[in-house]
Short mmCIF file of C-alpha atoms and ligand atoms in Angstrom, two decimals:
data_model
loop_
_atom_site.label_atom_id
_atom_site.label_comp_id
_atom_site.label_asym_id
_atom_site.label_seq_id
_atom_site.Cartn_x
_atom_site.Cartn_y
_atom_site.Cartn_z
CA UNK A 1 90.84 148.37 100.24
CA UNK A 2 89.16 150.24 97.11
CA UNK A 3 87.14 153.09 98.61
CA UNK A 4 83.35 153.00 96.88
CA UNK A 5 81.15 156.62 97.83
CA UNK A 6 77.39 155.82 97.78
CA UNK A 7 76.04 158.97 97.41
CA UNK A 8 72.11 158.21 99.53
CA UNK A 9 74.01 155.31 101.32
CA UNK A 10 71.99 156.10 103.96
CA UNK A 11 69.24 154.76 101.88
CA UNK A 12 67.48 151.74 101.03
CA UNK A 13 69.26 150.28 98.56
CA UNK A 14 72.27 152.24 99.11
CA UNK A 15 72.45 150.79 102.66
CA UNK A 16 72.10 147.51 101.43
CA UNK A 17 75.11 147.74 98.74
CA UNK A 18 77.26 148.98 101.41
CA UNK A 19 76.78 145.38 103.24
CA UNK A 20 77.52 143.74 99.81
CA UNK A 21 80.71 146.10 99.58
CA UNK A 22 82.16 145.23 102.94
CA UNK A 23 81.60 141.75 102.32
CA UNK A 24 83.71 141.97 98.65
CA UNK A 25 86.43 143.71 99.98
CA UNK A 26 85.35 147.02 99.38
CA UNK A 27 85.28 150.15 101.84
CA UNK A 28 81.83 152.27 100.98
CA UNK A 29 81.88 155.94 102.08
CA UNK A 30 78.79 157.05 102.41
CA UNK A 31 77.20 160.53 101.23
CA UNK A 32 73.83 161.24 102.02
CA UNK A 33 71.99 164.58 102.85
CA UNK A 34 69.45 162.24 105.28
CA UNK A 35 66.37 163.57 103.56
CA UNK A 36 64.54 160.00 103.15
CA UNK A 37 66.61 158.20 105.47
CA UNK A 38 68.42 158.35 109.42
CA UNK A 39 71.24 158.67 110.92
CA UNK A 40 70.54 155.58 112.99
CA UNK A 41 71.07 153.50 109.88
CA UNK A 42 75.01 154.14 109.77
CA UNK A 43 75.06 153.00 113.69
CA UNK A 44 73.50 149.81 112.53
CA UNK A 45 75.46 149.34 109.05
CA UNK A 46 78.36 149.23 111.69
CA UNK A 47 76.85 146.58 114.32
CA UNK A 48 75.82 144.52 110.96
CA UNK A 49 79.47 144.94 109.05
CA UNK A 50 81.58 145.38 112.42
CA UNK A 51 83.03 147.93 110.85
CA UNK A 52 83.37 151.73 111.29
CA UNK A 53 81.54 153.43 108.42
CA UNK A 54 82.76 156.44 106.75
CA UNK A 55 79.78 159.40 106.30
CA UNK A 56 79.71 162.72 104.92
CA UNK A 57 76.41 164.37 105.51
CA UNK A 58 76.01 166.18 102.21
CA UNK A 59 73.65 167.37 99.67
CA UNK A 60 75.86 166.54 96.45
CA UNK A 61 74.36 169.24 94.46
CA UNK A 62 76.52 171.14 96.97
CA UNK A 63 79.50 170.78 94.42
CA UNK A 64 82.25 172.48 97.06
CA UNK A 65 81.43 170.08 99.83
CA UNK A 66 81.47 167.34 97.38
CA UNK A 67 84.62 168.28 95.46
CA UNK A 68 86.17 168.32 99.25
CA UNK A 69 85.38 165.02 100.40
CA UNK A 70 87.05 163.98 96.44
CA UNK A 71 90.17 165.84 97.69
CA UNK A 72 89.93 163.87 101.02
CA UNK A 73 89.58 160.68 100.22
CA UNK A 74 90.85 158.64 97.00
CA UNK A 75 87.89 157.47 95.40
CA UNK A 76 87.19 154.19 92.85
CA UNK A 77 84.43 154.40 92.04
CA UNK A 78 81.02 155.73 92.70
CA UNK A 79 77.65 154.16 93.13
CA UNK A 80 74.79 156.82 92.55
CA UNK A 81 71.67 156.12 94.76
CA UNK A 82 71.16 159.53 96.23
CA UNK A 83 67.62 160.74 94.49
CA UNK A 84 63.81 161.43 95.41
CA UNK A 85 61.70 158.35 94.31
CA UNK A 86 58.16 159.10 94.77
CA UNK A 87 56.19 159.06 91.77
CA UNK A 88 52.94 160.68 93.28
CA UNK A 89 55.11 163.36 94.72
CA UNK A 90 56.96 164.05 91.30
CA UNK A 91 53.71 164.47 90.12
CA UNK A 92 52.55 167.34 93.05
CA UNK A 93 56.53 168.61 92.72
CA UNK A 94 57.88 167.95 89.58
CA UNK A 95 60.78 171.23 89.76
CA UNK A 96 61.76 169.84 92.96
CA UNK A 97 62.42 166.23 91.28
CA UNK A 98 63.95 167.76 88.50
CA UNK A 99 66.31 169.77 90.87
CA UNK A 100 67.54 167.32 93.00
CA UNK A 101 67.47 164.49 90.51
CA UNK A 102 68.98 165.79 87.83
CA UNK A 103 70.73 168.49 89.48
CA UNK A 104 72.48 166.27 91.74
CA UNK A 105 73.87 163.84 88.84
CA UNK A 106 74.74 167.07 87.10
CA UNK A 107 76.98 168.24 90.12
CA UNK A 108 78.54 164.76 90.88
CA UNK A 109 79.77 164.01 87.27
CA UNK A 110 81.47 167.53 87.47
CA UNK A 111 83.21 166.75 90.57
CA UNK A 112 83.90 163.18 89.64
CA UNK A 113 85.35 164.81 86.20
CA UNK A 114 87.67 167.18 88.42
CA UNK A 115 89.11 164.55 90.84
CA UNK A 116 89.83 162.17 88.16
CA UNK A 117 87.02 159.65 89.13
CA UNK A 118 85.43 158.32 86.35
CA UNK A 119 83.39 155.19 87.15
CA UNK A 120 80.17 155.43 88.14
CA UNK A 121 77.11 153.27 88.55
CA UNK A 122 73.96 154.63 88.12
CA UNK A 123 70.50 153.64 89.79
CA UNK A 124 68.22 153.83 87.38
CA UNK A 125 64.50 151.96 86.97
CA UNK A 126 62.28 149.98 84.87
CA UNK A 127 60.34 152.79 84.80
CA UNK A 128 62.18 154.05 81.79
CA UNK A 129 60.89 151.53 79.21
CA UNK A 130 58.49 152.18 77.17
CA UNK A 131 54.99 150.24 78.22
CA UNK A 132 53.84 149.55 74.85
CA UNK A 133 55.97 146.21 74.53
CA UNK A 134 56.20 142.55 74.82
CA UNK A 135 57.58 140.79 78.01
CA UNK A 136 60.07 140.47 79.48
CA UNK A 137 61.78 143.50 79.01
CA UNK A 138 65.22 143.47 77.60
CA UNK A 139 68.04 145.89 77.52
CA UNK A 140 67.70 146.91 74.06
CA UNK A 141 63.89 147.76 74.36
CA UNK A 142 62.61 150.91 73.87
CA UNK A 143 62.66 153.80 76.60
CA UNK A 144 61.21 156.66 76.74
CA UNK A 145 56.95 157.59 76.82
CA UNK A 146 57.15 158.07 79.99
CA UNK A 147 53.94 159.56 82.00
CA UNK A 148 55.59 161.12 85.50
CA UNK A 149 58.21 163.54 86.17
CA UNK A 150 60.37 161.13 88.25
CA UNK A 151 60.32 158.56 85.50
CA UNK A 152 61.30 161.63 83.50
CA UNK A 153 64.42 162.25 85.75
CA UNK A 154 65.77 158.41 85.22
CA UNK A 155 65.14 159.14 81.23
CA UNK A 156 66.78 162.16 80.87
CA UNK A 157 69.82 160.95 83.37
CA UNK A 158 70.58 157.98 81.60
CA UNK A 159 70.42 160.38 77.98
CA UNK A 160 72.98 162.29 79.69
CA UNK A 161 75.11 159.61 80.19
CA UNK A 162 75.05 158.07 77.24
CA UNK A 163 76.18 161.66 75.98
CA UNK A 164 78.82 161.76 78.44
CA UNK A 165 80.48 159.01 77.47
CA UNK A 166 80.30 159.73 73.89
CA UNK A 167 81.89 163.11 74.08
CA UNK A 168 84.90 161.62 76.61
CA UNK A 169 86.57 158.47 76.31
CA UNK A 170 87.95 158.01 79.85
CA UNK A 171 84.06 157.25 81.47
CA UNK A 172 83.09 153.79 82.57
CA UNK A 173 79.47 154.11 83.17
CA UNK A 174 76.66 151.31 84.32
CA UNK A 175 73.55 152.21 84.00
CA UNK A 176 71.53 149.33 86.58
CA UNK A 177 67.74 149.30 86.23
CA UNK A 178 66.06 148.17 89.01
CA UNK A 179 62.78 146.11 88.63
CA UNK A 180 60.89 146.11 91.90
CA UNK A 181 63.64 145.41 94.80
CA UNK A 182 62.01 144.22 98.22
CA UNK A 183 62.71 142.90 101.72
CA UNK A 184 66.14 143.61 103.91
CA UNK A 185 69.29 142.44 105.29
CA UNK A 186 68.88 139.50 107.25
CA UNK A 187 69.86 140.91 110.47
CA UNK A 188 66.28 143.19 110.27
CA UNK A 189 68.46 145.72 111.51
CA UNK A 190 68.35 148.05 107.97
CA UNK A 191 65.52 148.51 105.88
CA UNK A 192 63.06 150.31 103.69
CA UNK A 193 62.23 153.44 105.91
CA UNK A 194 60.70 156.04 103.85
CA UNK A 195 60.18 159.43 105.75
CA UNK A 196 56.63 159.74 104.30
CA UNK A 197 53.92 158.22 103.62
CA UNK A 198 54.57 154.85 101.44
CA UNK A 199 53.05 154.39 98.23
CA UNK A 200 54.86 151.16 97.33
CA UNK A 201 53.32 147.69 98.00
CA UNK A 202 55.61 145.69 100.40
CA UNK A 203 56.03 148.97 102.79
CA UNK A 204 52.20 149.43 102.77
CA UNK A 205 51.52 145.44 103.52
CA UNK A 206 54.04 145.93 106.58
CA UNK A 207 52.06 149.42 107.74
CA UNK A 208 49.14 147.06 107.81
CA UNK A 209 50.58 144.12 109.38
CA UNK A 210 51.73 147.07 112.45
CA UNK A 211 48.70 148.18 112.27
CA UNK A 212 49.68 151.88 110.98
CA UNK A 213 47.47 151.52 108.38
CA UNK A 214 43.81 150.08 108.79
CA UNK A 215 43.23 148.47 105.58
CA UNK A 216 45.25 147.53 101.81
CA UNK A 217 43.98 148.74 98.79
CA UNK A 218 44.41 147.03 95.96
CA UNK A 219 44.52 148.68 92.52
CA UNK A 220 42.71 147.01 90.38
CA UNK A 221 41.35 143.36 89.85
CA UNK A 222 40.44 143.01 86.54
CA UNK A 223 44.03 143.49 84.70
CA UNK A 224 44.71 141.09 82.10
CA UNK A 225 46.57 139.14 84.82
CA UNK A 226 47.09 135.75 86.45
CA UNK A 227 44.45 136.90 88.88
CA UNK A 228 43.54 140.27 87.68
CA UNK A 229 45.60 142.34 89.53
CA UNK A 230 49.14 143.89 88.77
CA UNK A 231 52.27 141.94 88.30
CA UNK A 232 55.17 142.99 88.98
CA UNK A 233 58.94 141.14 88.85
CA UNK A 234 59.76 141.33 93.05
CA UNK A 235 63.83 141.50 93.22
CA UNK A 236 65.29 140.75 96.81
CA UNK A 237 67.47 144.04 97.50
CA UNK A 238 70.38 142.11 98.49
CA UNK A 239 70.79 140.21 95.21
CA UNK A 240 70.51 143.94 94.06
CA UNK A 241 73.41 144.56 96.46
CA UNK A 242 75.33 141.87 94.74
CA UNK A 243 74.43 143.05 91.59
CA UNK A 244 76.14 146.29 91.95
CA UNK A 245 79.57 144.62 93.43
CA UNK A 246 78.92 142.46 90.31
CA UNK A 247 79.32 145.23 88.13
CA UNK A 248 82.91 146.49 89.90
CA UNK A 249 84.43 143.60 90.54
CA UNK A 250 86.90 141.60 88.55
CA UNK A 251 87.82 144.83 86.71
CA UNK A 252 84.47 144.67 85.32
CA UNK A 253 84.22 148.68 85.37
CA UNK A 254 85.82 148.83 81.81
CA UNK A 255 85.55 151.63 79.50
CA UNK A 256 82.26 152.62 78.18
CA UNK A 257 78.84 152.70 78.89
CA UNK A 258 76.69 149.31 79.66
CA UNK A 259 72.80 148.67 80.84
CA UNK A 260 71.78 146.19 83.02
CA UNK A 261 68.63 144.77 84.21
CA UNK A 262 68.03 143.76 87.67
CA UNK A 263 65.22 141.65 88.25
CA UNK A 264 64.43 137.68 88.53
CA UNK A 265 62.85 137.43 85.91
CA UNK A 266 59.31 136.06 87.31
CA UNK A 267 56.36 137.99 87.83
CA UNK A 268 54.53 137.70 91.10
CA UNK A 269 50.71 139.15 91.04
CA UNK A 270 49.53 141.60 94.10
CA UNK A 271 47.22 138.81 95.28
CA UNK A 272 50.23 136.32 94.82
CA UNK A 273 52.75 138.62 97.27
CA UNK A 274 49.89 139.15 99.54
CA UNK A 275 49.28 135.48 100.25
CA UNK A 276 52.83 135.03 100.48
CA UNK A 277 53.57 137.29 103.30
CA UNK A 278 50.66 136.11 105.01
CA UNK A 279 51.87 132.26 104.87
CA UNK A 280 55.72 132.88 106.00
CA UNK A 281 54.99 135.90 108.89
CA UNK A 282 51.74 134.92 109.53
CA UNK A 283 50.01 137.95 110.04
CA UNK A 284 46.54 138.31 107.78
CA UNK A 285 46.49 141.35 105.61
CA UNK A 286 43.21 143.08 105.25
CA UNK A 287 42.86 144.31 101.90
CA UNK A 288 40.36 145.90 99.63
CA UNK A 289 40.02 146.08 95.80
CA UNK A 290 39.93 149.68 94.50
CA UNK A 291 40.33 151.31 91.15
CA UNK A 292 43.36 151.24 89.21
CA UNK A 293 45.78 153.64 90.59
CA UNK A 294 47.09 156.02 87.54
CA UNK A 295 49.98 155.42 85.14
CA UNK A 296 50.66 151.81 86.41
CA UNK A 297 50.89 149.01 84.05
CA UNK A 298 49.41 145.50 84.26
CA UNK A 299 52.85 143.54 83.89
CA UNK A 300 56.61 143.69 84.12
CA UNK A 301 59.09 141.71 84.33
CA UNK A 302 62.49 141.59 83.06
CA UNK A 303 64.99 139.07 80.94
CA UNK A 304 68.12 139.63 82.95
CA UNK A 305 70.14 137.57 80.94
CA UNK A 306 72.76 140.24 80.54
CA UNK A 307 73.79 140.92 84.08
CA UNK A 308 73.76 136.80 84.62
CA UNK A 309 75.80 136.05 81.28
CA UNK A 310 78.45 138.78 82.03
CA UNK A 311 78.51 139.98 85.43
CA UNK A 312 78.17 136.17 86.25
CA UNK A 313 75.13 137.11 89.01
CA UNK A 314 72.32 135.22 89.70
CA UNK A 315 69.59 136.21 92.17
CA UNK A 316 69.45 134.09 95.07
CA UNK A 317 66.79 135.06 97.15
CA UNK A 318 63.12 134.39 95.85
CA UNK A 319 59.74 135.76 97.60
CA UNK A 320 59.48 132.96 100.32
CA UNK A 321 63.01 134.12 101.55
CA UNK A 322 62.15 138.06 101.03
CA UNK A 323 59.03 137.31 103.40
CA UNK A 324 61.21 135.41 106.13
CA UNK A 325 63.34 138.33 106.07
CA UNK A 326 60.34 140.87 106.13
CA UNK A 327 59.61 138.70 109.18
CA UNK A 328 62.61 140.32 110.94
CA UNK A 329 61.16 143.73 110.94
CA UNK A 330 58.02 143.55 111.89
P1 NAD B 401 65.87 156.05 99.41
O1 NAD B 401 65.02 157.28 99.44
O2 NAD B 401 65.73 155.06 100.51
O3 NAD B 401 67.41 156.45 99.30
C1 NAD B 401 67.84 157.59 98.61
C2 NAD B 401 68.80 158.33 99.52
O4 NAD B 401 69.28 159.48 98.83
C3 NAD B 401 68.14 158.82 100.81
O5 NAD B 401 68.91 158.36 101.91
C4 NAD B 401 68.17 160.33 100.69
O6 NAD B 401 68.34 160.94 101.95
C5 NAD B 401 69.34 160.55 99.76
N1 NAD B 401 69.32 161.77 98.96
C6 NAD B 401 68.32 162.24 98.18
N2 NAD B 401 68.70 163.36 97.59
C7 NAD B 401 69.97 163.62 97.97
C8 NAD B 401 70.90 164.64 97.68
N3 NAD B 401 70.61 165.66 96.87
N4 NAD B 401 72.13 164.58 98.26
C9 NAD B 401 72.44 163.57 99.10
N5 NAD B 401 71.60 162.58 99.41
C10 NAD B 401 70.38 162.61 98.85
O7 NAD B 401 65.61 155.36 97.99
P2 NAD B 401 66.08 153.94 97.47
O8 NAD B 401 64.89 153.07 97.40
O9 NAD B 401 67.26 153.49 98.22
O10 NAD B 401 66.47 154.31 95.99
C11 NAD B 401 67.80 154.58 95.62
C12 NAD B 401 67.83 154.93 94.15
O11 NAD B 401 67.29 153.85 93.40
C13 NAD B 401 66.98 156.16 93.80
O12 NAD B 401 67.67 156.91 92.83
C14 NAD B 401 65.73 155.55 93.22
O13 NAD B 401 65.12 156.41 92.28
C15 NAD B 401 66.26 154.30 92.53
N6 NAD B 401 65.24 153.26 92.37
C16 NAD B 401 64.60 152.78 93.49
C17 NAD B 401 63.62 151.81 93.33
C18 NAD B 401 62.87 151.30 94.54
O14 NAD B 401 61.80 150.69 94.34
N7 NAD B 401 63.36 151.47 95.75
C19 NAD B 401 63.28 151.32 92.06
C20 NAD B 401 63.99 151.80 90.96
C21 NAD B 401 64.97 152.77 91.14
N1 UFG B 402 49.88 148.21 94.70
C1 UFG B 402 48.67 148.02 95.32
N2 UFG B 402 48.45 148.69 96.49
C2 UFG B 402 49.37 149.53 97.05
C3 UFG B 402 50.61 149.69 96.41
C4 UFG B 402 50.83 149.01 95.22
O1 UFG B 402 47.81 147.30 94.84
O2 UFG B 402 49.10 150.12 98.11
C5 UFG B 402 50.15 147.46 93.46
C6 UFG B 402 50.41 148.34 92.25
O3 UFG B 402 49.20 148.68 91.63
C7 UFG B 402 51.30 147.43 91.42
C8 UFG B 402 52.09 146.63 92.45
O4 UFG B 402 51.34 146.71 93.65
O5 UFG B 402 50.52 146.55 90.67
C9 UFG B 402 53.48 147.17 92.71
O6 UFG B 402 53.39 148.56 93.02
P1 UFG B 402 54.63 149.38 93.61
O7 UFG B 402 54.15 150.78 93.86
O8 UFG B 402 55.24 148.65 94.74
O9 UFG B 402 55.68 149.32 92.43
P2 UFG B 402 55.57 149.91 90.95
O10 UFG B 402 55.94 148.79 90.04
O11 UFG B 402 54.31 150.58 90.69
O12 UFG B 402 56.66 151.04 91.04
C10 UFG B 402 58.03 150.70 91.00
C11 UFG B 402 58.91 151.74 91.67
C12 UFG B 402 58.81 153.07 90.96
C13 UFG B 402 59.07 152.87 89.50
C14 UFG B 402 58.15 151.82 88.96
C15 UFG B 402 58.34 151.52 87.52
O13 UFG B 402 58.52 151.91 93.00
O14 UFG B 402 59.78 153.93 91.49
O15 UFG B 402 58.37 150.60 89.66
O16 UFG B 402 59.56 150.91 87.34
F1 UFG B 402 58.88 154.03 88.85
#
């Protein structure tokens, strides 16, 4: 079995792609420093898989812990989660961001680069395209213009990789950008679990379906929208999952660096994903229209005819399913 390191396996997504490992054939070590996720998730990563899971607790900027677990255990390839992802708290911290973000890639592609490891998938965002541009976003659209330091982090990242590959041949690099990846495992036993407070939308519906939060606000309602209010393309994070196996299996890691959407390719409104979780848990949401929040944009969604034409993925789940999974957790 090919060992795969998930550096923040612990969290959300990287949880989720260690479920989609397992399943492939893979064996996912995870390395995580556990400061947005919990310990508890490896205990249940094992009751979902029925396997044991390999962790390191590590902060991979810490380059002589990392390089050691490299010594320890032969590696094929690595999938890069491990990052802060708050864009309100880039703003308040940027130098932290900037630290552990960038930092962090910086020390794993030296330690990859000294064991010999030299495939690496990267979890990048939609984030990094340019706003100024007609839908659905493409691969070959224009990045950059970005208004937030974590945005910032996924730009400059992905510059330095395309760098890195120029300047050494022997680099098989993925870059995967994310549209807006929601819901869980089926089991309800892993999940979205930030530390903090949320600022995303699904994880604030849910604090207000447990009745942790009193009321939704919703930015804005006069967008040039379906409905006025923000659309966004809603991925299910296990088609994400699959869309990272996707990218390693069937040799697929060649030479080279490649970009990759990950999305469905539909937008869903605020309204539209609000009356959707309401119809398939069955818990009312209480919401309230406020002003726009800062920096977001009206629309995106994504063209991922790239990752379906040569990674031969499809997404599977679409929001009805994500809610009946949501269901699980609440
Ligand atoms: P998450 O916070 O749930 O998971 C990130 C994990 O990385 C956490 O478990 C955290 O403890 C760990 N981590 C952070 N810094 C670390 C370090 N220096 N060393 C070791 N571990 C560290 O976030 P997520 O939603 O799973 O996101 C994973 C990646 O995907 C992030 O890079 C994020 O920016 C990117 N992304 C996420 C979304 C989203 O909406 N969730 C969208 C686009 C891109
Ligand atoms: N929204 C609300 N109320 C909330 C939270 C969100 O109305 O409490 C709205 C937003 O205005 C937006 C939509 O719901 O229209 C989705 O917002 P999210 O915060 O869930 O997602 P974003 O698209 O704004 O952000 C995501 C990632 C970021 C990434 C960004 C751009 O979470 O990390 O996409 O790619 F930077």
């Amino acid at each position: 079995m090919k060992n795969v390191f998930i550096t923040g396996g612990a969290g959300y997504i990287g949880s989720h792609c260690a479920i989609s490992l397992f399943k492939n054939g893979y064996n996912p070590i995870i390395l995580d420093n556990f400061s947005n996720s919990r310990s508890s998730v490896i205990k249940n990563l094992e009751i979902i898989t029925d396997k044991k899971i390999t962790f390191y607790d590590v902060d991979i900027r810490d380059k002589k812990k990392l390089i050691s677990i490299f010594k320890k255990i032969s590696c094929y390839a690595v999938i890069h989660c491990a990052g802060l992802k708050s864009v309100a708290e880039s703003i308040r911290r940027p130098i932290d961001y900037f630290d552990n973000n960038i930092g962090s890639t910086l020390s794993l592609l030296e330690c990859m680069r000294k064991s010999n490891v030299f495939k690496l998938i990267f979890s990048s965002s939609a984030t990094v395209y340019d706003n100024n541009q007609l839908l659905p976003l493409k691969e070959t659209n224009k990045t950059g213009n970005i208004k937030n330091p974590y945005g910032n982090t996924k730009y400059i990242i992905e510059r330095i990789l395309m760098d890195l590959v120029k300047s050494d041949y022997r680099w098989s690099i993925r870059i995967a950008r994310y549209f807006n990846p929601i819901s869980n495992h089926s089991s309800g036993l892993i999940k979205e679990n930030p530390k903090g407070i949320p600022n995303n939308l699904i994880p604030c519906i849910i604090k207000v379906a447990q009745k942790k939060l009193p009321i939704l606000k919703v930015f804005g309602k006069n967008y040039k929208t379906k409905d006025g209010t923000g659309v966004r393309d809603y991925i299910h994070v296990m088609d994400l999952a699959d869309g990272h196996v996707a990218m390693i299996k069937n040799n697929r890691l060649k030479k080279g660096l490649k970009i990759y959407n990950f999305g469905t390719g539909k937008g869903s409104s605020v309204l539209e994903v609000i009356r959707s979780f309401e119809k398939h848990t069955g818990i009312l949401i209480s919401f309230k229209f406020t002003k726009r929040r800062t920096g977001d944009v009206a629309e995106s969604f994504c063209s991922a005819n790239k990752a379906i034409k040569e990674l031969n993925w499809k997404y599977r789940y679409d929001l009805k399913q994500a809610m009946i999974d949501i269901k699980k957790i609440l």
